[in-house]
Amino acid sequence: MGTPKTIEAKAVLAALERLAAGIFERHAATAELWLVGIANGGVPVAARLRKALEARGRPVRLGTVDISFHRDDIGRNPIPKESTPTSLPGDVTGATVVLVDDVLFTGRTVKAALDELFDHGRPSRVELAVLADRGGRTLPIAADYAGLSVTAAAGETVAVVLDSAQPDNDIIRIGRTGTL
């Protein structure tokens, strides 16, 4: 069993800044931009990106999508008792949406998020921003913006912990589930 690897707060902050810069560059003139965090891991990442974009003078609307009912593994992983319901900042039809998640792995979570988003209407454009891309896709899904590329073996987990009160405590841990 390998030793867990960590990515410290300074690198996490730099990754968030890269994401914000990329989104800002592409959408500086977009009329209305939405950041929609995929519950639960994408919600704090979206909140941080919103703060970084607004510091650059780019207002954004913030929302959340709950993928619980669109998961293809719902039989093996029941819906958690504590979930974040879908909350969109308006009518999604015609909106420019950046879906946000903490880790991109197989692509199944993103597919479920797209299904949930399209249940609410038809956005004009949907992009994907992820804090960490670990590879290992089983669906043809790629991030438009990725803060970090990380290497993790098939049996390892990539765990992102963002501390909204103390960003100096942010950390990403990579390792076997029992070692994190």
Short mmCIF file of C-alpha atoms in Angstrom, two decimals:
data_model
loop_
_atom_site.label_atom_id
_atom_site.label_comp_id
_atom_site.label_asym_id
_atom_site.label_seq_id
_atom_site.Cartn_x
_atom_site.Cartn_y
_atom_site.Cartn_z
CA MET A 1 0.00 0.00 0.00
CA GLY A 2 1.47 3.36 -1.05
CA THR A 3 1.88 6.46 1.06
CA PRO A 4 -0.75 9.14 0.42
CA LYS A 5 0.40 12.08 -1.67
CA THR A 6 -0.73 15.60 -0.80
CA ILE A 7 -1.07 18.79 -2.80
CA GLU A 8 -0.77 21.70 -0.41
CA ALA A 9 -2.79 24.90 -0.18
CA LYS A 10 -0.42 27.03 -2.26
CA ALA A 11 -0.77 24.69 -5.27
CA VAL A 12 -4.55 24.44 -4.76
CA LEU A 13 -4.84 28.25 -4.74
CA ALA A 14 -2.72 28.47 -7.91
CA ALA A 15 -4.99 25.90 -9.58
CA LEU A 16 -8.09 27.89 -8.62
CA GLU A 17 -6.49 31.04 -10.02
CA ARG A 18 -5.71 29.25 -13.31
CA LEU A 19 -9.34 28.18 -13.56
CA ALA A 20 -10.61 31.69 -12.85
CA ALA A 21 -8.18 33.22 -15.36
CA GLY A 22 -9.23 30.79 -18.09
CA ILE A 23 -12.93 31.36 -17.49
CA PHE A 24 -12.42 35.13 -17.31
CA GLU A 25 -10.45 35.19 -20.55
CA ARG A 26 -13.10 33.27 -22.46
CA HIS A 27 -16.11 34.98 -20.88
CA ALA A 28 -15.07 38.57 -20.20
CA ALA A 29 -17.80 39.76 -22.59
CA THR A 30 -20.42 37.03 -22.06
CA ALA A 31 -23.67 38.76 -21.13
CA GLU A 32 -24.64 36.45 -18.28
CA LEU A 33 -22.43 33.70 -16.93
CA TRP A 34 -23.47 30.96 -14.53
CA LEU A 35 -21.19 28.81 -12.40
CA VAL A 36 -23.05 25.67 -11.37
CA GLY A 37 -21.37 23.46 -8.80
CA ILE A 38 -21.98 19.73 -8.96
CA ALA A 39 -23.06 18.65 -5.48
CA ASN A 40 -21.29 18.11 -3.30
CA GLY A 41 -17.61 18.53 -4.26
CA GLY A 42 -18.12 21.14 -6.95
CA VAL A 43 -20.11 23.53 -4.76
CA PRO A 44 -17.16 24.96 -2.75
CA VAL A 45 -15.01 25.09 -5.91
CA ALA A 46 -17.73 27.10 -7.69
CA ALA A 47 -18.00 29.48 -4.72
CA ARG A 48 -14.24 30.09 -4.81
CA LEU A 49 -14.29 30.65 -8.55
CA ARG A 50 -17.15 33.11 -8.21
CA LYS A 51 -15.14 35.09 -5.67
CA ALA A 52 -12.06 35.10 -7.93
CA LEU A 53 -14.05 36.14 -11.00
CA GLU A 54 -15.89 38.89 -9.18
CA ALA A 55 -12.54 40.20 -7.90
CA ARG A 56 -11.65 40.58 -11.59
CA GLY A 57 -14.87 42.54 -12.19
CA ARG A 58 -16.73 39.63 -13.82
CA PRO A 59 -20.12 39.11 -12.13
CA VAL A 60 -21.45 35.56 -12.22
CA ARG A 61 -24.57 33.80 -11.02
CA LEU A 62 -24.10 30.77 -8.80
CA GLY A 63 -26.10 27.55 -8.77
CA THR A 64 -25.98 23.90 -7.75
CA VAL A 65 -27.01 20.65 -9.42
CA ASP A 66 -27.82 17.50 -7.48
CA ILE A 67 -27.06 14.40 -9.55
CA SER A 68 -28.54 11.85 -7.13
CA PHE A 69 -31.40 10.75 -9.39
CA HIS A 70 -29.26 10.62 -12.54
CA ARG A 71 -26.47 8.38 -11.23
CA ASP A 72 -26.03 5.12 -13.11
CA ASP A 73 -24.80 3.40 -9.93
CA ILE A 74 -27.74 4.32 -7.72
CA GLY A 75 -28.31 0.62 -6.90
CA ARG A 76 -24.81 0.30 -5.42
CA ASN A 77 -24.58 3.80 -3.95
CA PRO A 78 -27.90 4.96 -2.52
CA ILE A 79 -28.81 8.63 -2.35
CA PRO A 80 -27.12 10.15 0.70
CA LYS A 81 -29.32 11.41 3.52
CA GLU A 82 -27.58 14.78 3.38
CA SER A 83 -27.67 16.14 -0.13
CA THR A 84 -27.63 19.55 -1.71
CA PRO A 85 -30.72 20.07 -3.88
CA THR A 86 -30.55 21.55 -7.36
CA SER A 87 -30.79 25.32 -7.15
CA LEU A 88 -30.39 27.31 -10.33
CA PRO A 89 -30.24 31.13 -10.40
CA GLY A 90 -32.97 31.46 -13.02
CA ASP A 91 -34.25 29.94 -16.24
CA VAL A 92 -31.41 27.85 -17.67
CA THR A 93 -32.77 28.11 -21.22
CA GLY A 94 -30.33 30.22 -23.20
CA ALA A 95 -27.84 30.60 -20.33
CA THR A 96 -24.09 30.15 -20.57
CA VAL A 97 -23.23 27.60 -17.90
CA VAL A 98 -19.89 26.46 -16.54
CA LEU A 99 -20.40 23.21 -14.63
CA VAL A 100 -17.87 22.99 -11.80
CA ASP A 101 -16.57 19.92 -9.98
CA ASP A 102 -13.67 19.13 -7.71
CA VAL A 103 -12.33 15.99 -9.44
CA LEU A 104 -12.89 14.64 -12.94
CA PHE A 105 -12.42 10.87 -13.18
CA THR A 106 -14.64 8.59 -15.29
CA GLY A 107 -16.97 11.32 -16.57
CA ARG A 108 -20.09 9.66 -15.14
CA THR A 109 -20.70 12.44 -12.61
CA VAL A 110 -20.53 15.05 -15.37
CA LYS A 111 -22.94 13.05 -17.52
CA ALA A 112 -25.38 12.89 -14.60
CA ALA A 113 -24.96 16.65 -14.04
CA LEU A 114 -25.72 17.36 -17.69
CA ASP A 115 -28.84 15.19 -17.47
CA GLU A 116 -30.01 17.12 -14.39
CA LEU A 117 -29.19 20.50 -15.95
CA PHE A 118 -31.08 19.67 -19.16
CA ASP A 119 -34.08 18.53 -17.11
CA HIS A 120 -34.46 22.25 -16.28
CA GLY A 121 -34.12 23.66 -19.80
CA ARG A 122 -31.71 24.07 -22.67
CA PRO A 123 -28.66 26.25 -22.02
CA SER A 124 -27.02 27.90 -25.02
CA ARG A 125 -23.58 26.67 -23.94
CA VAL A 126 -22.22 24.34 -21.26
CA GLU A 127 -18.56 24.09 -20.32
CA LEU A 128 -16.77 22.10 -17.63
CA ALA A 129 -14.26 23.37 -15.05
CA VAL A 130 -12.56 20.97 -12.64
CA LEU A 131 -10.04 21.60 -9.92
CA ALA A 132 -8.26 18.26 -10.48
CA ASP A 133 -8.32 16.04 -13.57
CA ARG A 134 -7.13 12.55 -12.68
CA GLY A 135 -7.72 10.93 -16.07
CA GLY A 136 -9.32 7.50 -16.37
CA ARG A 137 -12.34 8.49 -18.45
CA THR A 138 -14.91 5.83 -19.36
CA LEU A 139 -17.08 8.36 -21.20
CA PRO A 140 -16.02 10.85 -23.90
CA ILE A 141 -15.96 13.87 -21.57
CA ALA A 142 -13.17 16.42 -21.20
CA ALA A 143 -12.77 19.53 -19.09
CA ASP A 144 -12.66 22.92 -20.78
CA TYR A 145 -10.71 24.19 -17.75
CA ALA A 146 -8.58 22.06 -15.41
CA GLY A 147 -6.64 23.53 -12.52
CA LEU A 148 -4.41 20.49 -11.98
CA SER A 149 -3.68 17.16 -13.61
CA VAL A 150 -3.04 14.50 -10.99
CA THR A 151 -1.88 10.92 -11.23
CA ALA A 152 -3.79 8.35 -9.22
CA ALA A 153 -3.89 4.58 -9.58
CA ALA A 154 -7.22 2.87 -10.27
CA GLY A 155 -7.71 1.93 -6.59
CA GLU A 156 -6.79 5.35 -5.25
CA THR A 157 -9.03 8.23 -4.28
CA VAL A 158 -8.46 11.93 -4.94
CA ALA A 159 -9.96 13.83 -2.01
CA VAL A 160 -10.30 17.62 -2.16
CA VAL A 161 -10.77 19.57 1.08
CA LEU A 162 -11.44 23.30 0.71
CA ASP A 163 -11.70 25.30 3.92
CA SER A 164 -13.84 28.37 3.18
CA ALA A 165 -12.79 30.08 6.43
CA GLN A 166 -9.07 29.25 6.17
CA PRO A 167 -7.90 28.71 2.56
CA ASP A 168 -4.40 28.04 3.93
CA ASN A 169 -5.85 24.70 5.09
CA ASP A 170 -6.92 23.64 1.60
CA ILE A 171 -5.46 20.30 0.56
CA ILE A 172 -5.81 17.55 -1.99
CA ARG A 173 -4.95 14.02 -0.86
CA ILE A 174 -4.27 11.12 -3.20
CA GLY A 175 -4.10 7.60 -1.83
CA ARG A 176 -5.96 4.43 -0.97
CA THR A 177 -9.27 5.12 0.74
CA GLY A 178 -8.16 3.73 4.12
CA THR A 179 -4.97 5.83 4.15
CA LEU A 180 -6.53 9.25 3.62
#
